[in-house]
Coordinates of C-alpha atoms in Angstrom, one line a residue:
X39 CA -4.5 -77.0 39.9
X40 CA -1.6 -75.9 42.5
X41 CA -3.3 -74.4 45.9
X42 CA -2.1 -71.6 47.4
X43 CA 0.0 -73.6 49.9
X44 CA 1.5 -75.3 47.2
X45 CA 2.5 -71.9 45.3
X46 CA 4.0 -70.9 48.3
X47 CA 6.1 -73.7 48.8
X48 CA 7.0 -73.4 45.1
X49 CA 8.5 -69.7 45.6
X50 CA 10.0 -71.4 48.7
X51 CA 11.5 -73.9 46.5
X52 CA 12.6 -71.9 44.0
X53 CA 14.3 -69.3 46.3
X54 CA 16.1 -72.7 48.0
X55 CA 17.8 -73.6 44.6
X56 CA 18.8 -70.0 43.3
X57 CA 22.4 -69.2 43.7
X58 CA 23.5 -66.7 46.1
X59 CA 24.4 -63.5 44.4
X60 CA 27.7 -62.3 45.7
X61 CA 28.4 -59.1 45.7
X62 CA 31.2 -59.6 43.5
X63 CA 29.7 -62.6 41.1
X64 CA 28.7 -62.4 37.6
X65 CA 25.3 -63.9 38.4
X66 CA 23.0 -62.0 39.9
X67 CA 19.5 -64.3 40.8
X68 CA 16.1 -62.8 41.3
X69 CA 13.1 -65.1 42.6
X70 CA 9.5 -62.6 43.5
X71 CA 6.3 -64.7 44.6
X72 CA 3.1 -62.4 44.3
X73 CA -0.1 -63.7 46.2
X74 CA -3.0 -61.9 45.6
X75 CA -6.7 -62.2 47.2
X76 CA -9.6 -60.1 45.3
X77 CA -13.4 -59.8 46.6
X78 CA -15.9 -58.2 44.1
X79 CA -18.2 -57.0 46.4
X80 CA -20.3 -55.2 44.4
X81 CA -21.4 -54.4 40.6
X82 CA -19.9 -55.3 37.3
X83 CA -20.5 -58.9 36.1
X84 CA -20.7 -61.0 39.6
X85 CA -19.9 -61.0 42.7
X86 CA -17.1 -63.5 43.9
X87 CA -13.5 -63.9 45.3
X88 CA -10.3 -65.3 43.4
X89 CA -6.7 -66.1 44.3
X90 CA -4.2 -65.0 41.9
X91 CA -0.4 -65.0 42.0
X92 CA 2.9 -64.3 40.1
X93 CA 6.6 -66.3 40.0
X94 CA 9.5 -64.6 39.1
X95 CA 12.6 -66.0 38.4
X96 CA 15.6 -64.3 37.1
X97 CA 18.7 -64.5 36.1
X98 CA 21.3 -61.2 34.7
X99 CA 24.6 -62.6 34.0
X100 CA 27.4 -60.3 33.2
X101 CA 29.4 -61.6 30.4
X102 CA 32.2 -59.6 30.2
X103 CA 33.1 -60.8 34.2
X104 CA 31.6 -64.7 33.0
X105 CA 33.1 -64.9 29.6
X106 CA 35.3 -61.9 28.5
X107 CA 32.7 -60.2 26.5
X108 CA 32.6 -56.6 26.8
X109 CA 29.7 -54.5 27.4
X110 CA 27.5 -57.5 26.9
X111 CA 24.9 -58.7 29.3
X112 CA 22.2 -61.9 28.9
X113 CA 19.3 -62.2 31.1
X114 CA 16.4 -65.2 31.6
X115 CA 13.5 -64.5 33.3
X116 CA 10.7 -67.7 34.0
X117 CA 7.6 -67.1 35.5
X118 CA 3.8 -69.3 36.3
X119 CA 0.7 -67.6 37.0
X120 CA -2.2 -69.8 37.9
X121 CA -4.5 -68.4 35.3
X122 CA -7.3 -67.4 37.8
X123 CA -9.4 -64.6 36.0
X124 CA -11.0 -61.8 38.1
X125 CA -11.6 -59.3 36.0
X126 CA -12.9 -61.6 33.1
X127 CA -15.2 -62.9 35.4
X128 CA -16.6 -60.7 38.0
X129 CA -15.8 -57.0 37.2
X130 CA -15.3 -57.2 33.5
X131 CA -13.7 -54.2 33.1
X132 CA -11.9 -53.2 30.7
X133 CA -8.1 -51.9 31.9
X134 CA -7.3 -54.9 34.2
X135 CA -8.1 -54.6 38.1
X136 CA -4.7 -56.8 38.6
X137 CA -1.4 -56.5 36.4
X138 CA -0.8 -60.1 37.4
X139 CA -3.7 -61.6 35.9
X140 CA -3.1 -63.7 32.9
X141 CA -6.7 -65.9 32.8
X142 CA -4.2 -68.8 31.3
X143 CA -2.6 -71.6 33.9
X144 CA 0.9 -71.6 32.7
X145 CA 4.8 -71.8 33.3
X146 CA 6.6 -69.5 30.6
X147 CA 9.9 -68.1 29.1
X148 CA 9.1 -64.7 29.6
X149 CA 11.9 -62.8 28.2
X150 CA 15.5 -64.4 27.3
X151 CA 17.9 -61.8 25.8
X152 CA 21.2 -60.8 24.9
X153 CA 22.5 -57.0 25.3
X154 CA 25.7 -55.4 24.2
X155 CA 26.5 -51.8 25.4
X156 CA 28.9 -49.7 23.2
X157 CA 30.3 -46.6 21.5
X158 CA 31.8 -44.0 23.6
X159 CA 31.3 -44.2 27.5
X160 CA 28.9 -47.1 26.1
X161 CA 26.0 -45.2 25.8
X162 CA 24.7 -47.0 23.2
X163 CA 23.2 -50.8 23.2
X164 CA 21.7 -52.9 21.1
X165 CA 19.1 -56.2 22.5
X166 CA 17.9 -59.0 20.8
X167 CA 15.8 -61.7 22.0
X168 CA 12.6 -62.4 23.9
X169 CA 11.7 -59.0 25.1
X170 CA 9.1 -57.1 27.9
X171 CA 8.4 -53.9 25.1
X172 CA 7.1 -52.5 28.7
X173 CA 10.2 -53.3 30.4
X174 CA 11.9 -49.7 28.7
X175 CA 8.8 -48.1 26.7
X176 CA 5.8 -46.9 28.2
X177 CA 7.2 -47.5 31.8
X178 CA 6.5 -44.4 34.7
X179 CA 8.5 -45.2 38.4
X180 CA 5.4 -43.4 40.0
X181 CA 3.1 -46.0 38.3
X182 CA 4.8 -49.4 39.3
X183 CA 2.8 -48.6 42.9
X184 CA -0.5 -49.0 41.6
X185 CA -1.9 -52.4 41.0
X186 CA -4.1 -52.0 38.2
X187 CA -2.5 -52.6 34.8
X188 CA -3.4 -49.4 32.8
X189 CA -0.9 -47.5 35.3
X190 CA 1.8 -49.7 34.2
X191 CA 1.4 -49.7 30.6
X192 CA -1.5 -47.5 28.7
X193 CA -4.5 -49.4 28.2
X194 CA -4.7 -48.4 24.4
X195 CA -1.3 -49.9 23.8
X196 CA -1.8 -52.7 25.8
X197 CA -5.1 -53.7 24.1
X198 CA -3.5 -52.7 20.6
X199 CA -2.1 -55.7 17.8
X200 CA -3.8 -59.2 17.1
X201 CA -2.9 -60.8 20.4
X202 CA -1.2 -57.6 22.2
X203 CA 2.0 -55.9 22.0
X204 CA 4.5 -57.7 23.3
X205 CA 4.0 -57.3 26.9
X206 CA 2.8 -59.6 30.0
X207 CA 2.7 -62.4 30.0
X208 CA 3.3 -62.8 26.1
X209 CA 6.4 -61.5 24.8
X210 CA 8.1 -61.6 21.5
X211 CA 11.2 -61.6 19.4
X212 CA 12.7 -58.2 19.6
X213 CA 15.2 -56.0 18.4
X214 CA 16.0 -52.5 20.5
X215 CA 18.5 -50.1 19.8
X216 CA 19.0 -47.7 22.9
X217 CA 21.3 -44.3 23.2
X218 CA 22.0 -42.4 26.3
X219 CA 22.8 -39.4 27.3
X220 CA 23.2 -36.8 30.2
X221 CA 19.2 -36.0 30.4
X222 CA 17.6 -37.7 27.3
X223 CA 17.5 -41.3 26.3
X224 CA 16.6 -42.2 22.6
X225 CA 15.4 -45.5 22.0
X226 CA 13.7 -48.1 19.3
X227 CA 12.6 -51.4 18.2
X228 CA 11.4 -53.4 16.0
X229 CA 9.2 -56.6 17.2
X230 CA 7.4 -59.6 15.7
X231 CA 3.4 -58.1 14.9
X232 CA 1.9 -60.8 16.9
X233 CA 3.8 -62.4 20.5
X234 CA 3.5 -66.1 21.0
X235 CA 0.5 -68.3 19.3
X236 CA -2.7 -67.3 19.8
X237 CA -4.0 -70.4 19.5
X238 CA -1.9 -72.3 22.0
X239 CA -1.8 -69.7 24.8
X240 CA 0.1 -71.6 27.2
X241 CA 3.5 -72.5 24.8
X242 CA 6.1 -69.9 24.6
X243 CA 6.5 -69.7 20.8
X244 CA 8.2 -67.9 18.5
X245 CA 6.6 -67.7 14.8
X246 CA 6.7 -65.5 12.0
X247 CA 3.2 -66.5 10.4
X248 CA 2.6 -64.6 6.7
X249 CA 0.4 -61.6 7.9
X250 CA 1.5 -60.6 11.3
X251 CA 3.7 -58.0 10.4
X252 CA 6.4 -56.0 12.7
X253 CA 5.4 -53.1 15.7
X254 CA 7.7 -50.8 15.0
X255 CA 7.8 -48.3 18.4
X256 CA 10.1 -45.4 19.3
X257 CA 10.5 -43.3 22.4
X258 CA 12.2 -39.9 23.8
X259 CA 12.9 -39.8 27.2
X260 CA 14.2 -36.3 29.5
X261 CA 14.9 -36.7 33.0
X262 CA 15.6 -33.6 35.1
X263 CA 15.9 -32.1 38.6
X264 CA 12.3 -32.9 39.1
X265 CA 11.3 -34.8 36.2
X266 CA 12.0 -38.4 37.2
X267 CA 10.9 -38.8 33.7
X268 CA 9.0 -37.3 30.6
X269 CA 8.5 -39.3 27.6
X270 CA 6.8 -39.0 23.8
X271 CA 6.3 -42.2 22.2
X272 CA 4.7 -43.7 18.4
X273 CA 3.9 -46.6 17.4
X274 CA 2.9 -48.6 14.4
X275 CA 2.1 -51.9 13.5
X276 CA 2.7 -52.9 9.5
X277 CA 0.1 -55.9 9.3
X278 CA -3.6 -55.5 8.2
X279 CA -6.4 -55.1 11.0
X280 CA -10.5 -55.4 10.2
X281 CA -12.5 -52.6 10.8
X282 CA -14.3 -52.4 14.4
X283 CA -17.2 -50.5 12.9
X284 CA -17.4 -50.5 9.4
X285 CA -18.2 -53.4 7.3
X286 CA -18.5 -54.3 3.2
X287 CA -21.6 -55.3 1.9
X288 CA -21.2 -59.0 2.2
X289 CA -21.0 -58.4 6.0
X290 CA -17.0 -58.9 6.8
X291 CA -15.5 -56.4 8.5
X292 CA -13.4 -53.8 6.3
X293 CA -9.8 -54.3 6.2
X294 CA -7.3 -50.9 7.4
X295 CA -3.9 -51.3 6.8
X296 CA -1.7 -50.6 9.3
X297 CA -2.7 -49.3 12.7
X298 CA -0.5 -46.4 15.0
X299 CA -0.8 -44.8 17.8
X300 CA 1.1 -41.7 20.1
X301 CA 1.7 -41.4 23.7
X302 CA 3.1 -39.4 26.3
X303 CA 3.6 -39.0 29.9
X304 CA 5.7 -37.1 32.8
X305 CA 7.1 -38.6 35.9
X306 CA 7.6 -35.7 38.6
X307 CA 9.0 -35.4 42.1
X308 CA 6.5 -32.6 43.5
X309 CA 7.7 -32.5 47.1
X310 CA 10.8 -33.7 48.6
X311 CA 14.4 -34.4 48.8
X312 CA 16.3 -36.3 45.8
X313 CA 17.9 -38.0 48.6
X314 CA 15.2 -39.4 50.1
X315 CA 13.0 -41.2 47.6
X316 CA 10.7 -42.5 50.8
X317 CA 9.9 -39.1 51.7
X318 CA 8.8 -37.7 48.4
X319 CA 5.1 -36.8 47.0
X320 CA 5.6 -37.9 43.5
X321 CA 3.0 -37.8 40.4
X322 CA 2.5 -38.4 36.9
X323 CA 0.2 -38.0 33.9
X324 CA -0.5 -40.0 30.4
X325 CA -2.4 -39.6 27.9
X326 CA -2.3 -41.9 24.7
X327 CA -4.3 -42.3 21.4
X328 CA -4.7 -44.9 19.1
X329 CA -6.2 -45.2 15.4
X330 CA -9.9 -45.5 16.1
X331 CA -10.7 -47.5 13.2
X332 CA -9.4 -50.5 14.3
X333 CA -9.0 -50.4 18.4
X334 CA -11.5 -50.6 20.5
X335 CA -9.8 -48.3 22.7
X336 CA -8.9 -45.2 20.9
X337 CA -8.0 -43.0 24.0
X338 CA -6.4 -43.1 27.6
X339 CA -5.6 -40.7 30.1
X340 CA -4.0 -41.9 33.4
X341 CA -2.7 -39.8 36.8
X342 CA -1.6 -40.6 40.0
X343 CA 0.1 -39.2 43.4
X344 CA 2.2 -41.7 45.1
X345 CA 3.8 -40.6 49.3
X346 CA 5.6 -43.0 51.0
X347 CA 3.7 -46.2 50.0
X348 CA 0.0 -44.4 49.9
X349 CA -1.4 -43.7 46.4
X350 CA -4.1 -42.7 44.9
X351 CA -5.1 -43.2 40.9
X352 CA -7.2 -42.3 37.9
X353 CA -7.5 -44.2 34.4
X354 CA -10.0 -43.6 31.9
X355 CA -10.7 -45.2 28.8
X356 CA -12.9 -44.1 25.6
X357 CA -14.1 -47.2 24.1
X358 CA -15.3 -48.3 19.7
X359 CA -16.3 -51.7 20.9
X360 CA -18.3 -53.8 22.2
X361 CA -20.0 -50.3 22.5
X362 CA -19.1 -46.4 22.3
X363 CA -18.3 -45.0 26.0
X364 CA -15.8 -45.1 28.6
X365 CA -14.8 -46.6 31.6
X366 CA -13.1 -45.4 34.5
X367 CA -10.8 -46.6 37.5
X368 CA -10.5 -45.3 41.0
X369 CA -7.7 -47.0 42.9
X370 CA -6.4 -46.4 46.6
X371 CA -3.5 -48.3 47.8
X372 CA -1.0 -48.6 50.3
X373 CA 2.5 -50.4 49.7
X374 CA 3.7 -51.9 53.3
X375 CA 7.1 -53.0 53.1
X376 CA 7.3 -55.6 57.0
X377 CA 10.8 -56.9 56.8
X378 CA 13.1 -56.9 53.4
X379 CA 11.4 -59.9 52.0
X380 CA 7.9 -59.5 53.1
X381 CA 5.7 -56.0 51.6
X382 CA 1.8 -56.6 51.9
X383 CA -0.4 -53.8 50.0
X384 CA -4.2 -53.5 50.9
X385 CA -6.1 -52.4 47.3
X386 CA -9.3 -50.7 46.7
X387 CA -11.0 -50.0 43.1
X388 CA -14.1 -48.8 41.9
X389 CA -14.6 -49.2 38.6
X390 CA -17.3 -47.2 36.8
X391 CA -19.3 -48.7 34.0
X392 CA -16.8 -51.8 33.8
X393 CA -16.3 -52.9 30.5
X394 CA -19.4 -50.9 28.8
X395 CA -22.1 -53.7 29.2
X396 CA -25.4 -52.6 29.3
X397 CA -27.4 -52.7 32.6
X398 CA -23.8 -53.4 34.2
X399 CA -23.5 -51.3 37.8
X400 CA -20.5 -49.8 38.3
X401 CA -18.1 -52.7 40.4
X402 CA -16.1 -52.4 43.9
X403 CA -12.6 -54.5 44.1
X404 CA -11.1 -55.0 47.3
X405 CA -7.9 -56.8 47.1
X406 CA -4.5 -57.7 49.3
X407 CA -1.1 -58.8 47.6
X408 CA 1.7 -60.0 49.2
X409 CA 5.5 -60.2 48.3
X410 CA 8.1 -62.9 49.2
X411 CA 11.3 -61.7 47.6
X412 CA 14.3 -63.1 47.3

């Protein structure tokens, strides 16, 4: 296992070897280490302290400036976690105290895609390839502060499909069609049912396995003078999905077919100028439901008020399984950017009734990440 000196001279190396990005290159390099150190000090499953962290290497190449291409774009993003779990094993919640935690040591190919921009003004594109769903559906500005994963994607999305959608750290084979326009955005996918194999957690893989079916997802976006964003979203996934509850008279679990879900969210500047994006109160509000028959979480609703690098947020989740209930998350943090490559951001979370185990008292997470970019 790689120590947390050795991760750091890893991001050193890896910012060593990137390219520079000149202003007026084709190739534009991105390399992010994310250290983080979390203490349960009280509540859910144990008490304890783990080390996680987060590579990120990318690499956006503009083809029509590389190769004559018009309107097309590829991009190749890497990244390693080292598979530390927190949340699995001392809070056991349910929505993910950390959006870096993966619980699986591993180097990946996280997305690697092609995009081609066109029709008039090129408002349209189309992308194909290994693909972060979350990277353009489901995503709220206001929510990237917070460190907890439910406020980056909904927790009944993210906890939808046979091994996930295809989100961090799994991805999948995707296509997404995309139109813009003044104040709206339209767009859609279609993506393989079930990201990577399940039963080699650590490979990036692509597979179409008899069964797994397509998530097919749309999304309408509006952005206005205040609305950073607003957002209505379905989606559906064609494969066939057991029963959480009900069961046939030999004992297996009855079989649904298909399984959807909506969601919806707005992203608003409350107070402040346009201008100056470090000097505005900003907030947002989800709320997302999913077919109760065959997720365990059948509703979320999420809100949060971000100012200057303070936030506060609230998630909370109604539960099938492993029991009927909800959980909820508290979360206070503060976003410190030191110089342009270092930020630090202290984290607190309380997490009430973490992961709906019996007898379990509710859990306090106290946590610091750090940022080396590059």
């Amino acid at each position: 296992m790689i120590q947390p000196n050795g991760r750091l001279a890893l991001a050193i190396l890896a910012t060593a070897i990137a390219m520079p990005a000149l202003a007026e290159s084709p190739y534009a390099w991105g390399v992010t280490y994310t250290g983080e150190w979390w203490r349960n000090q009280d509540g859910g499953l144990d008490t304890g302290t783990r080390y996680l962290d987060n590579l990120d290497v990318t690499l956006a190449i503009d083809a029509e400036r590389a190769f004559g291409l018009p309107g097309v774009e590829f991009f190749l993003y890497g990244l390693y976690n080292n598979g530390q779990s927190f949340g699995g094993e001392l809070t056991g919640d349910m929505h993910g105290v950390s959006n870096i935690e993966t619980g699986v040591q591993a180097a990946r190919l996280y997305e690697a895609w092609a995009d081609w921009r066109f029709g008039r003004e090129r408002r349209q594109s189309l992308r194909f390839g290994l693909y972060d769903l979350n990277s353009e559906f489901d995503s709220i500005e206001s929510g990237a502060l917070f460190i907890n994963s439910a406020h980056g994607i909904g927790s009944e999305l993210a906890d939808s499909g046979q091994n996930g959608p295809s989100i961090f750290p799994v991805t999948s084979l995707a296509l997404r069609w995309r139109a813009d326009f003044e104040r709206w955005s339209v767009l859609a996918a279609a993506l393989d049912g079930v990201p990577g194999d399940p039963a080699h957690p650590k490979r990036t893989t692509i597979r179409f396995d008899k069964g797994d079916g397509a998530l097919l997802i749309g999304e309408v976006q509006r952005r206005g003078a205040r609305v950073r964003k607003a957002a209505i979203g379905a989606w559906h996934y064609t494969a066939d999905f057991p029963d959480v509850e009900a069961v046939q008279p030999n004992g297996d679990p009855v079989v649904r077919s298909g399984n959807s879900g909506l969601y919806g969210f707005i992203d608003v500047r409350l107070i402040g100028d346009a201008a100056a994006p470090d000097r505005q109160l900003t907030g947002f509000l989800r709320i997302g439901v999913a077919d109760d028959r065959v997720n365990a979480i059948d509703r979320y609703f999420g809100a949060g008020l971000g100012w200057r690098g303070l936030g506060i947020a609230y998630a909370h989740a109604h539960a099938i399984a492993p029991a009927r209930g909800t959980e909820e998350n508290i979360e206070l943090t503060w976003r410190v950017p030191v110089t342009d490559w270092l930020t630090l951001q202290p984290d607190l979370q309380y997490i009430i009734n973490p992961g709906l185990e019996p007898g379990s008292d509710h859990a306090l997470a106290l946590g610091l990440r750090f940022e080396l970019a590059y």
